[in-house]
Short mmCIF file of C-alpha atoms (C1' of nucleotides) in Angstrom, two decimals:
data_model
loop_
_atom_site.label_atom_id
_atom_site.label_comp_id
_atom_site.label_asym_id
_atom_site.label_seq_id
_atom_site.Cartn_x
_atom_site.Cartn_y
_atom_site.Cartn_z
CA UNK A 185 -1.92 -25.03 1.65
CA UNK A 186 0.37 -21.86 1.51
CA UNK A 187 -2.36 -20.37 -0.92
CA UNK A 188 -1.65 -16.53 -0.60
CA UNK A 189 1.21 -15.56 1.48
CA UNK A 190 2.10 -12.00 1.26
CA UNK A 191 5.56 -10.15 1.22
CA UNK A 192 5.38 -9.84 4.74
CA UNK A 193 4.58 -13.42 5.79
CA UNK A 194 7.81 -14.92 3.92
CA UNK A 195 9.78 -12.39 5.20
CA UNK A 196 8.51 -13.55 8.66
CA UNK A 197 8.83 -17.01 7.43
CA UNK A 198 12.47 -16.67 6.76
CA UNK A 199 13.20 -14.80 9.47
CA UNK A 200 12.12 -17.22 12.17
CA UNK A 201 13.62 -19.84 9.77
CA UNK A 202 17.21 -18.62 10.44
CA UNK A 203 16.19 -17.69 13.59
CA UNK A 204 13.07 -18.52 16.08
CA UNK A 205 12.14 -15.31 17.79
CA UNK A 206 9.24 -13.39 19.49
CA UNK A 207 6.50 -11.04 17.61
CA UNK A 208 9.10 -8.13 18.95
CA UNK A 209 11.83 -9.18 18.02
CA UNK A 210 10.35 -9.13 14.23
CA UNK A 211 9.52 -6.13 14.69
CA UNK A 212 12.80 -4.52 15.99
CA UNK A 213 14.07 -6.34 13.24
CA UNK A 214 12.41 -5.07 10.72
CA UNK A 215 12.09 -1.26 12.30
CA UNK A 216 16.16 -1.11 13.01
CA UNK A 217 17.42 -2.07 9.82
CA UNK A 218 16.12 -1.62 5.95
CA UNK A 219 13.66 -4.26 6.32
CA UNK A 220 11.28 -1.89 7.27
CA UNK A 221 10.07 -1.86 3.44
CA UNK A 222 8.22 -5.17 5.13
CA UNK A 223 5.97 -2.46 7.49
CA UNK A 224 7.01 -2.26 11.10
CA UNK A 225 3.93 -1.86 12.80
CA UNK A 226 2.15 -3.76 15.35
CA UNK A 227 -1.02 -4.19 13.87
CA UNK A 228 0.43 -5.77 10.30
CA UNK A 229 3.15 -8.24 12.23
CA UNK A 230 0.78 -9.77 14.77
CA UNK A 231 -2.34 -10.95 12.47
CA UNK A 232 0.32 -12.18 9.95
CA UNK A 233 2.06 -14.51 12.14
CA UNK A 234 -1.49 -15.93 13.66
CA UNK A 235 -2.03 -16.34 9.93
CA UNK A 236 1.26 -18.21 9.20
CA UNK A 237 0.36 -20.13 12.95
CA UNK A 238 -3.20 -20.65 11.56
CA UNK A 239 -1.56 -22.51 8.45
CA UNK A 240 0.16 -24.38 10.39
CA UNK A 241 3.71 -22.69 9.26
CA UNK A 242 4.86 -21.72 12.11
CA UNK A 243 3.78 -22.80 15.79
CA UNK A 244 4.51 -19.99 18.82
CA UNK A 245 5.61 -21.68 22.48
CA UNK A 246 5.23 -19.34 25.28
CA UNK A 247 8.28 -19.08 27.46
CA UNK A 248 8.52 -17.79 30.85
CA UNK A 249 11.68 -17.99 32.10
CA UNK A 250 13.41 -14.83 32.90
CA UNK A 251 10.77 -13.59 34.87
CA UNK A 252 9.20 -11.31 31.89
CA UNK A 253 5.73 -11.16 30.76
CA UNK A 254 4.30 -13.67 28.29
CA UNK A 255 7.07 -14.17 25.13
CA UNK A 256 6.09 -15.93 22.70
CA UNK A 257 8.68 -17.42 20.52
CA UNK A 258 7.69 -18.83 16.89
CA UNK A 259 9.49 -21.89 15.10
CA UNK A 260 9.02 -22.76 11.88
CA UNK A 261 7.03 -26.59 11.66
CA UNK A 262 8.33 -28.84 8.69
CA UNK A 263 5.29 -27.25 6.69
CA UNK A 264 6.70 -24.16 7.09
CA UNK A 265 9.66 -24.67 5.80
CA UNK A 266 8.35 -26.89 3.27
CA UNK A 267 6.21 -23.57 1.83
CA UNK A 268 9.76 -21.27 2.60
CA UNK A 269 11.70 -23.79 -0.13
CA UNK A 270 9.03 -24.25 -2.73
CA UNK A 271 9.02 -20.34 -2.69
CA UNK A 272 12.59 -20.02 -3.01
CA UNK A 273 13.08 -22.25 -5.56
CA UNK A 274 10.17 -21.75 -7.87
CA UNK A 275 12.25 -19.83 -11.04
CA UNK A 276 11.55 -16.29 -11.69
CA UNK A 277 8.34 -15.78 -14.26
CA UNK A 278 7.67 -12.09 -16.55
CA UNK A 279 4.88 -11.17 -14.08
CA UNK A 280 7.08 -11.46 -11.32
CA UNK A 281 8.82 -8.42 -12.53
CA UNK A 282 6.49 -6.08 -13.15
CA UNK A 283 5.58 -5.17 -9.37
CA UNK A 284 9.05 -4.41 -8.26
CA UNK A 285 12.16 -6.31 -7.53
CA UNK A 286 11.72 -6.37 -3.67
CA UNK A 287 10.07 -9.89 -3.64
CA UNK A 288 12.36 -11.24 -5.77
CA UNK A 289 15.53 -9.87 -4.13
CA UNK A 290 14.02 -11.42 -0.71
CA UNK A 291 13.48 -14.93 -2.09
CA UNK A 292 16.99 -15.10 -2.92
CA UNK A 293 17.92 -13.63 0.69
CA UNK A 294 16.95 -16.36 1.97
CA UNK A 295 18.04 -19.01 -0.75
CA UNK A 296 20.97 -20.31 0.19
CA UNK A 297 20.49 -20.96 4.27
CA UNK A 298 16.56 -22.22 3.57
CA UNK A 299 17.72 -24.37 0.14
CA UNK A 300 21.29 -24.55 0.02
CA UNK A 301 23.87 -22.63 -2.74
CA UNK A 302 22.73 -24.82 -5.72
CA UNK A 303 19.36 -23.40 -5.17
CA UNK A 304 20.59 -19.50 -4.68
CA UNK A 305 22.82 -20.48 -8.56
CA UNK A 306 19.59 -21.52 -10.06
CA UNK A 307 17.42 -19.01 -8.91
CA UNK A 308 19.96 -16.36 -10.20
CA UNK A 309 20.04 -17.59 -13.67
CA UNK A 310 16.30 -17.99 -13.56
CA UNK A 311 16.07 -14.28 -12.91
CA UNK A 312 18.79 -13.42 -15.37
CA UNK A 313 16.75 -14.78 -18.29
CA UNK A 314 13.66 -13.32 -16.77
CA UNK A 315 15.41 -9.82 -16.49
CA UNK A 316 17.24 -10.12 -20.29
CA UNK A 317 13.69 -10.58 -21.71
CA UNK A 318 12.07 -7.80 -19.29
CA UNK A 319 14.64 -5.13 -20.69
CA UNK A 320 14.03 -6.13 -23.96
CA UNK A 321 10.47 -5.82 -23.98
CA UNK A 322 11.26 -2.07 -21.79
CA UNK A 323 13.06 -1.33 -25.20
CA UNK A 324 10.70 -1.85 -27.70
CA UNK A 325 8.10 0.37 -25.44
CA UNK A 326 10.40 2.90 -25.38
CA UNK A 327 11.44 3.01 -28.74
CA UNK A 328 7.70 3.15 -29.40
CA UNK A 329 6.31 5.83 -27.30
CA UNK A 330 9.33 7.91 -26.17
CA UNK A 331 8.50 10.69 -28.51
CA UNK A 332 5.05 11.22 -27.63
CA UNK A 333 6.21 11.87 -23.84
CA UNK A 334 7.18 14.74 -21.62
CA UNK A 335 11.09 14.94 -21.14
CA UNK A 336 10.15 13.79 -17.87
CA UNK A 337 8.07 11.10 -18.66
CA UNK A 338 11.16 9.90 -20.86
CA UNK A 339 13.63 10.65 -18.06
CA UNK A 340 11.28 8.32 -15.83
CA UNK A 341 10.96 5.58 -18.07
CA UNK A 342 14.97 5.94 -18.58
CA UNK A 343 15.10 5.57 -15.00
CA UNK A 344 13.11 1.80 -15.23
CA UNK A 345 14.96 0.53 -17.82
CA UNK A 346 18.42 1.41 -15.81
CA UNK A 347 17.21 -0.08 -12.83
CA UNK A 348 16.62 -3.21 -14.56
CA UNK A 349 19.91 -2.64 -16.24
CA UNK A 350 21.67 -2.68 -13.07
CA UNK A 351 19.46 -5.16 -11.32
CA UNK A 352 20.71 -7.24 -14.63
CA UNK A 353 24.64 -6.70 -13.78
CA UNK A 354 24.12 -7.57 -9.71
CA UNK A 355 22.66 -10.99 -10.86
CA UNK A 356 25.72 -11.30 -13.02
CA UNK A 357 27.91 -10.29 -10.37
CA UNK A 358 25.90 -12.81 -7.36
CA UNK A 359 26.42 -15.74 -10.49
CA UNK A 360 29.88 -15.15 -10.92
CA UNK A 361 30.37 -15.34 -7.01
CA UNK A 362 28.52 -18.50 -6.50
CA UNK A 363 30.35 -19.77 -9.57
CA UNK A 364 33.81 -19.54 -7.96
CA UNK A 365 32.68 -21.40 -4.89
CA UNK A 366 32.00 -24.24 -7.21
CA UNK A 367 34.27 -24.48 -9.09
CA UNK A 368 36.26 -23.96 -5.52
CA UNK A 369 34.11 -26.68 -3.93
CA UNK A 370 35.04 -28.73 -7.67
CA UNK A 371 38.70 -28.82 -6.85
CA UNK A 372 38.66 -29.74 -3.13
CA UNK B 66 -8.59 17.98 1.19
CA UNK B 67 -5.59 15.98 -0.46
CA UNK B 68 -5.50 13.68 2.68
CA UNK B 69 -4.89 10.76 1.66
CA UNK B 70 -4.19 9.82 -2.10
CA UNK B 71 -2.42 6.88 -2.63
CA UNK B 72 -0.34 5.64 -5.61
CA UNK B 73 -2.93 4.81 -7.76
CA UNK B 74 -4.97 7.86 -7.37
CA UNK B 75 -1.76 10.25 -8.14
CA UNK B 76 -0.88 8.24 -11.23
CA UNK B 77 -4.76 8.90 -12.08
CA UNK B 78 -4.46 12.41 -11.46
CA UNK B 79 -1.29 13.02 -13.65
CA UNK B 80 -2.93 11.45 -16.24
CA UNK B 81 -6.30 13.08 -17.00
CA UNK B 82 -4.13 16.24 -16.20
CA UNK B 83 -2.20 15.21 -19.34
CA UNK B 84 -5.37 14.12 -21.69
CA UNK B 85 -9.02 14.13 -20.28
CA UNK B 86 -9.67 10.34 -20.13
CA UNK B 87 -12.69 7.41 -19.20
CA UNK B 88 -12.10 5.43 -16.96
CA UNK B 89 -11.49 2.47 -20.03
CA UNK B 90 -9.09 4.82 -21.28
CA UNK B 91 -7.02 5.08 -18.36
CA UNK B 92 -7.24 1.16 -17.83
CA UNK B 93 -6.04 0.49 -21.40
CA UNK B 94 -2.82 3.06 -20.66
CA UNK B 95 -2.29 1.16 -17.15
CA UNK B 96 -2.48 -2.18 -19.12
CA UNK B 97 -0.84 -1.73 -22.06
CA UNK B 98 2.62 0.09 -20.90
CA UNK B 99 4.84 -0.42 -18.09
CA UNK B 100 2.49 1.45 -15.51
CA UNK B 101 0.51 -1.68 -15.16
CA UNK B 102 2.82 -1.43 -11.81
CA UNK B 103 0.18 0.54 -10.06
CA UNK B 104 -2.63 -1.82 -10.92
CA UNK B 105 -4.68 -2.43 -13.82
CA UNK B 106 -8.03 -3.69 -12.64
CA UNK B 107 -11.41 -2.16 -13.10
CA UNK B 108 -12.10 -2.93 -9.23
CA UNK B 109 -9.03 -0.20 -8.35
CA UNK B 110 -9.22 2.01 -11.20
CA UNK B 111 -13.02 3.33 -11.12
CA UNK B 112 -12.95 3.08 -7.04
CA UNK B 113 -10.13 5.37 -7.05
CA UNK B 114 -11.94 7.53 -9.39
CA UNK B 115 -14.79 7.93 -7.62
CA UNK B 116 -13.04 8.73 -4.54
CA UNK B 117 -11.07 11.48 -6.68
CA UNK B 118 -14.67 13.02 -7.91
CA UNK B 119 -15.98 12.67 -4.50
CA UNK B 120 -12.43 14.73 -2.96
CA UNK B 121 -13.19 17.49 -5.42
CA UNK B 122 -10.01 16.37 -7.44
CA UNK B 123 -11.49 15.56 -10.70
CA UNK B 124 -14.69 15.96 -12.23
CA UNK B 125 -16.43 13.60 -14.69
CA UNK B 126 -18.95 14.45 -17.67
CA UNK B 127 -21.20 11.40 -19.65
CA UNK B 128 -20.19 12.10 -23.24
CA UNK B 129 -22.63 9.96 -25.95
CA UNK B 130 -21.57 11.44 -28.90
CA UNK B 131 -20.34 8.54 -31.07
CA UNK B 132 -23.99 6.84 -30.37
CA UNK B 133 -21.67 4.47 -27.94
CA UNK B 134 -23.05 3.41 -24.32
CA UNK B 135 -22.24 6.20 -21.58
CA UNK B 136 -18.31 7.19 -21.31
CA UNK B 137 -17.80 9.38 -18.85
CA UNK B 138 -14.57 11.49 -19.14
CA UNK B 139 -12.19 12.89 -16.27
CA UNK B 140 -11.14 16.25 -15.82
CA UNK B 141 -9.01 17.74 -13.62
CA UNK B 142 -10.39 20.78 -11.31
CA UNK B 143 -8.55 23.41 -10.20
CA UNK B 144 -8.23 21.84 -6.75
CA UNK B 145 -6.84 17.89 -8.31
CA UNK B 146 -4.38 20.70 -10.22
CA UNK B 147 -3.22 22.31 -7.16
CA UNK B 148 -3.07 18.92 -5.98
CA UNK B 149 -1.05 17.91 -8.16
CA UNK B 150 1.13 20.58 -8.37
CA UNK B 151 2.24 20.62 -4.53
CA UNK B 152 2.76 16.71 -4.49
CA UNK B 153 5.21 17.43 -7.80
CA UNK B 154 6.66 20.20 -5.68
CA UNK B 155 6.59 18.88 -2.21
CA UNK B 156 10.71 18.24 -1.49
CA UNK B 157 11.93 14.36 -1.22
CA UNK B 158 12.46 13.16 2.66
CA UNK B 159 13.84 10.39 3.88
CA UNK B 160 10.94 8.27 4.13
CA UNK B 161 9.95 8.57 0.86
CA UNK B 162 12.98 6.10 0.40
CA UNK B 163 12.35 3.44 2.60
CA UNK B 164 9.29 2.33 0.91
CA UNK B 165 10.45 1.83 -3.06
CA UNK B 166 11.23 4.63 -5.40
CA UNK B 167 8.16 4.51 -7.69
CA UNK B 168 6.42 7.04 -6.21
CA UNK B 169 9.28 9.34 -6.25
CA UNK B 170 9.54 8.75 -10.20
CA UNK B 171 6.22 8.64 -10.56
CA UNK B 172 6.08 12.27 -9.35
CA UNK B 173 9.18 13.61 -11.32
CA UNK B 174 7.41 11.86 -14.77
CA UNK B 175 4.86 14.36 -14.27
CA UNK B 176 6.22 17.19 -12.77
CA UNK B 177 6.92 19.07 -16.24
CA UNK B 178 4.10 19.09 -17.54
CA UNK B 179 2.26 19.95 -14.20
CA UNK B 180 4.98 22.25 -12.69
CA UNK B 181 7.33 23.42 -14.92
CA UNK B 182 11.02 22.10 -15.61
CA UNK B 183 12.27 24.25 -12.90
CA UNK B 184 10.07 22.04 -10.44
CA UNK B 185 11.55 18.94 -11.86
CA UNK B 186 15.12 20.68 -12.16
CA UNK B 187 14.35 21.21 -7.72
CA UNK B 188 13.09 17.86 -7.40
CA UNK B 189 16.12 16.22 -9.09
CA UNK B 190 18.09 17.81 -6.62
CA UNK B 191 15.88 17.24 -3.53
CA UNK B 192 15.78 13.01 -4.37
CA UNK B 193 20.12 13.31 -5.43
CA UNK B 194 20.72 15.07 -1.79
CA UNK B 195 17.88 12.57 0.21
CA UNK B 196 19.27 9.63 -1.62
CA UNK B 197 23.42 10.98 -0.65
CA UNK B 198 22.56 10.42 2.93
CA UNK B 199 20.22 6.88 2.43
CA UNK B 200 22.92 5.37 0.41
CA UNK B 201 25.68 6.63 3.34
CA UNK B 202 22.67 5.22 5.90
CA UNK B 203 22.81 1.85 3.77
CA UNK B 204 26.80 1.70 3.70
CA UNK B 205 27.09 1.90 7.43
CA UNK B 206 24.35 -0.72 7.93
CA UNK B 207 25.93 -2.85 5.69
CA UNK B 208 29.13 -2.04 7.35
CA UNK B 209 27.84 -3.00 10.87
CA UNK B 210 25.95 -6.37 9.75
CA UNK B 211 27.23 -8.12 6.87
CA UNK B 212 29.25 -10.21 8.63
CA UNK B 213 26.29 -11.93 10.66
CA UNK B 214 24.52 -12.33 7.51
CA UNK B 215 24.69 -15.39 4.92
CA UNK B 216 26.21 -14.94 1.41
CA UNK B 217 22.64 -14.85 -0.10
CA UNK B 218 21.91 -12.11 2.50
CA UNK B 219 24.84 -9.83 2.08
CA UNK B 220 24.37 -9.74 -1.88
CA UNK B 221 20.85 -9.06 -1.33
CA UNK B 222 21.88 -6.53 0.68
CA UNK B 223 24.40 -5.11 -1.93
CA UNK B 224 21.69 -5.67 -4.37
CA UNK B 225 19.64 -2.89 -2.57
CA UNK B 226 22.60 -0.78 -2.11
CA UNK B 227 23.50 -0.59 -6.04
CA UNK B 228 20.03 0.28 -7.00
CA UNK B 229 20.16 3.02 -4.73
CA UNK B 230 23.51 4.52 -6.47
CA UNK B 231 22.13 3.67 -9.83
CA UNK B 232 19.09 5.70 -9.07
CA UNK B 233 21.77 8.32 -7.68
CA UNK B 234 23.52 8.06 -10.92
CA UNK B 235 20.47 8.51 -13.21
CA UNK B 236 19.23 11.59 -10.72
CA UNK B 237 22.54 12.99 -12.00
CA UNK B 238 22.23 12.13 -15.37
CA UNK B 239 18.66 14.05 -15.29
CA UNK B 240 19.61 16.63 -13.68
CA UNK B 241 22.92 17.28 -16.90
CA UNK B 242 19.71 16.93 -19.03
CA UNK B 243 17.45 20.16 -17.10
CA UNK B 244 20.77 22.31 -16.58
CA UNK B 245 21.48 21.92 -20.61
CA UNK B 246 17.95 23.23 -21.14
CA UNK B 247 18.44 25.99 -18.83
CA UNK B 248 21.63 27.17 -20.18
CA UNK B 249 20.20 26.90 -23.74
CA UNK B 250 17.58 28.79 -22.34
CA UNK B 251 19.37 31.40 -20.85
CA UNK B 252 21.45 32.33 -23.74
CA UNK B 253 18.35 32.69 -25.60
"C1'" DC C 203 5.08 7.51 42.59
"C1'" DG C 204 5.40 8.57 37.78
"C1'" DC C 205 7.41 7.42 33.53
"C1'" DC C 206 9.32 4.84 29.99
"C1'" DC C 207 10.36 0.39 27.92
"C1'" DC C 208 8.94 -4.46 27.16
"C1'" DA C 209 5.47 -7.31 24.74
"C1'" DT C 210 1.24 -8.18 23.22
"C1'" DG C 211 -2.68 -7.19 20.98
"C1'" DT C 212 -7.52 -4.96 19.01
"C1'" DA C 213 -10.62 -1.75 16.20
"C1'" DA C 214 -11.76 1.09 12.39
"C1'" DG C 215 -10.99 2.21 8.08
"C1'" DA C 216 -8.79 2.44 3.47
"C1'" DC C 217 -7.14 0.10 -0.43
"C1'" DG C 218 -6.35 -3.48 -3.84
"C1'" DT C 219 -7.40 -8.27 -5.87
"C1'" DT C 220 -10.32 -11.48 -7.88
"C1'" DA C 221 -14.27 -12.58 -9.83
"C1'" DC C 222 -18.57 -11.62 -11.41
"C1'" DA C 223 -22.45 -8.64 -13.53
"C1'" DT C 224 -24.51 -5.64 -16.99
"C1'" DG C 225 -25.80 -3.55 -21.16
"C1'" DA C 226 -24.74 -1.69 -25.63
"C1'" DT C 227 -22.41 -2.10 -30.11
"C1'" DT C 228 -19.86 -4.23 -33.88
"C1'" DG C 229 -18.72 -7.90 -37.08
"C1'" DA C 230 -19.21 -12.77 -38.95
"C1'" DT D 234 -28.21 -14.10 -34.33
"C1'" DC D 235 -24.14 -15.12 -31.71
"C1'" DA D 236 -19.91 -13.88 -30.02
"C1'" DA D 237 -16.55 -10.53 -29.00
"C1'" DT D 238 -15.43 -6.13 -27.52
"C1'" DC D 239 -16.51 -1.63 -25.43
"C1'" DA D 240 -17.41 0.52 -20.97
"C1'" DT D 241 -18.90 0.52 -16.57
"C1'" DG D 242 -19.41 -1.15 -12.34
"C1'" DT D 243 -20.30 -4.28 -7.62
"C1'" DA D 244 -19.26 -7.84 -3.90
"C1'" DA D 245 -16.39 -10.50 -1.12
"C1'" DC D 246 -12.26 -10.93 0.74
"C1'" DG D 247 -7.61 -10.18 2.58
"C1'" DT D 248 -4.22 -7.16 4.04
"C1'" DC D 249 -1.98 -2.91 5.67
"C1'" DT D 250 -2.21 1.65 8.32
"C1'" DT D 251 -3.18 4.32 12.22
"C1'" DA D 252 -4.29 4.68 16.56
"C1'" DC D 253 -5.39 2.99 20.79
"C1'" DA D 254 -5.38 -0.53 24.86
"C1'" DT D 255 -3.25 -3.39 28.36
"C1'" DG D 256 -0.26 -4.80 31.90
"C1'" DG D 257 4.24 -5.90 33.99
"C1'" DG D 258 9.07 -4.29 35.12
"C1'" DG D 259 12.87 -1.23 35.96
"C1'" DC D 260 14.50 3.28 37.28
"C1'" DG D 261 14.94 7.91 39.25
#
DNA sequence: CGCCCCATGTAAGACGTTACATGATTGA
DNA sequence: TCAATCATGTAACGTCTTACATGGGGCG
């Protein structure tokens, strides 16, 4: 099954979903814009997409047509996109916070073209609970241990505790604009 | 020499520079507080260690003093200082952006201690100028793409773009806090 | 012809994860 | 004495990084 995908593959996976496209163009994807968080080399984009092809998540066709070399273009097979929803919608757990927001932020990327708006609504409030109790729990450490830290080191932690802050007020913000286009939707 | 240290190994270094520690010790800190971001498992932790001891960096000494089993505690040498010192003092570029800010913070929450305010005071300043021109980078990107991408995309996108001015707004915020030392300082 | 871009890959090595192993000490 | 906890590690595995390799096509 889609035991252990990494960051990489289900941004591959989601890229191919809205789009099929060659081992390049992933890569000029991901090197020309601020996907390149999702490494932009060669040697990390090739083996992952003969792992997603060895899972039988994607399957690459070679086409020939305009007289190039050997392109290879990947599609996504209905297992594939299968593994793409069940990631999107699982709902946001503690631990999925505590190694950066990046994943999470990507799963709702593609959310709403791979599972449809309801699915991009719920996955929001999922991570809006997740986030309220994260912050809290950043509180009581810092109340606790603040004084026995550098400035720095409190200055640092400060700087966690926004960022969830404001990671907080975007989900609010991406709720409230889903929200209108039901109740939008509601009224036609 | 310092070739290649990665995440984990820097966080080691900053703190057995702050408190001589075990290796248990240094777990039970990862574990226990928000740092568990940069791994808290025995197979990383004493690895890393032993690739520190082998680079010089630290140096390790079996204490058995409290009739427990053998603890061996980390101490920085001269070298993991001066180490340490010119990664808290080496200016922020642009690529240390594109991959996550932790390190970045990571480097500031020890730079007092290691380097003096007046190295965090320069490294504020470094990150608030690097991060004017990524978030101007990320506005014209947005700019020239977030038409072609879905809703779930483009707030993704924004999603990225606000943490980067909230970082740029705490950078500011820290660097109020240094100057109001220094001018408290100066009128000394 | 030489050079750069397309398009694909491989090889070596470093690092982290998971899971297991070991032995010594403390408390019930 | 048995289990839990302290304290240290190893082994297998997967993945990413860096650097190199290959081979065709277009262009000056």
């Amino acid at each position: 099954m889609q035991k252990g995908i990494s960051s990489l593959g289900y941004a591959l996976l989601g890229l191919v979903h809205g789009k099929p496209s060659s081992g390049y163009d992933l890569r000029k994807i991901f090197s020309s814009t601020s996907m390149k968080t999702y490494s932009d080399s060669p040697g990390a984009i090739y083996p992952a997409l003969r792992r997603l092809e060895r899972q039988d998540l994607i399957r690459g066709t070679i086409e020939k047509g305009s007289g190039l070399r050997h392109r290879q273009i990947f599609r996504l097979t209905p297992a594939g996109v299968a593994a793409l929803k069940t990631w999107n919608t699982r709902p946001v757990v503690a631990e999925d916070l505590t190694h950066g927001y990046e994943q999470i932020v990507l799963r709702f990327a593609f959310s709403e073209t791979v599972a449809g708006p309801a699915a991009s609504l719920e996955l929001l409030e999922s991570l809006h609970a997740a986030l309220k109790r994260h912050i809290q729990a950043l509180h009581q450490e810092f109340d606790a241990s603040h004084q026995l830290m550098p400035r720095s080191g409190r200055l640092a932690f400060e700087c966690g505790v926004r960022d969830s802050e404001s990671l907080l007020e975007w989900t609010e913000y991406a709720i409230a604009c889903y929200l209108k286009q039901v109740r939008k939707k509601g009224s036609d």
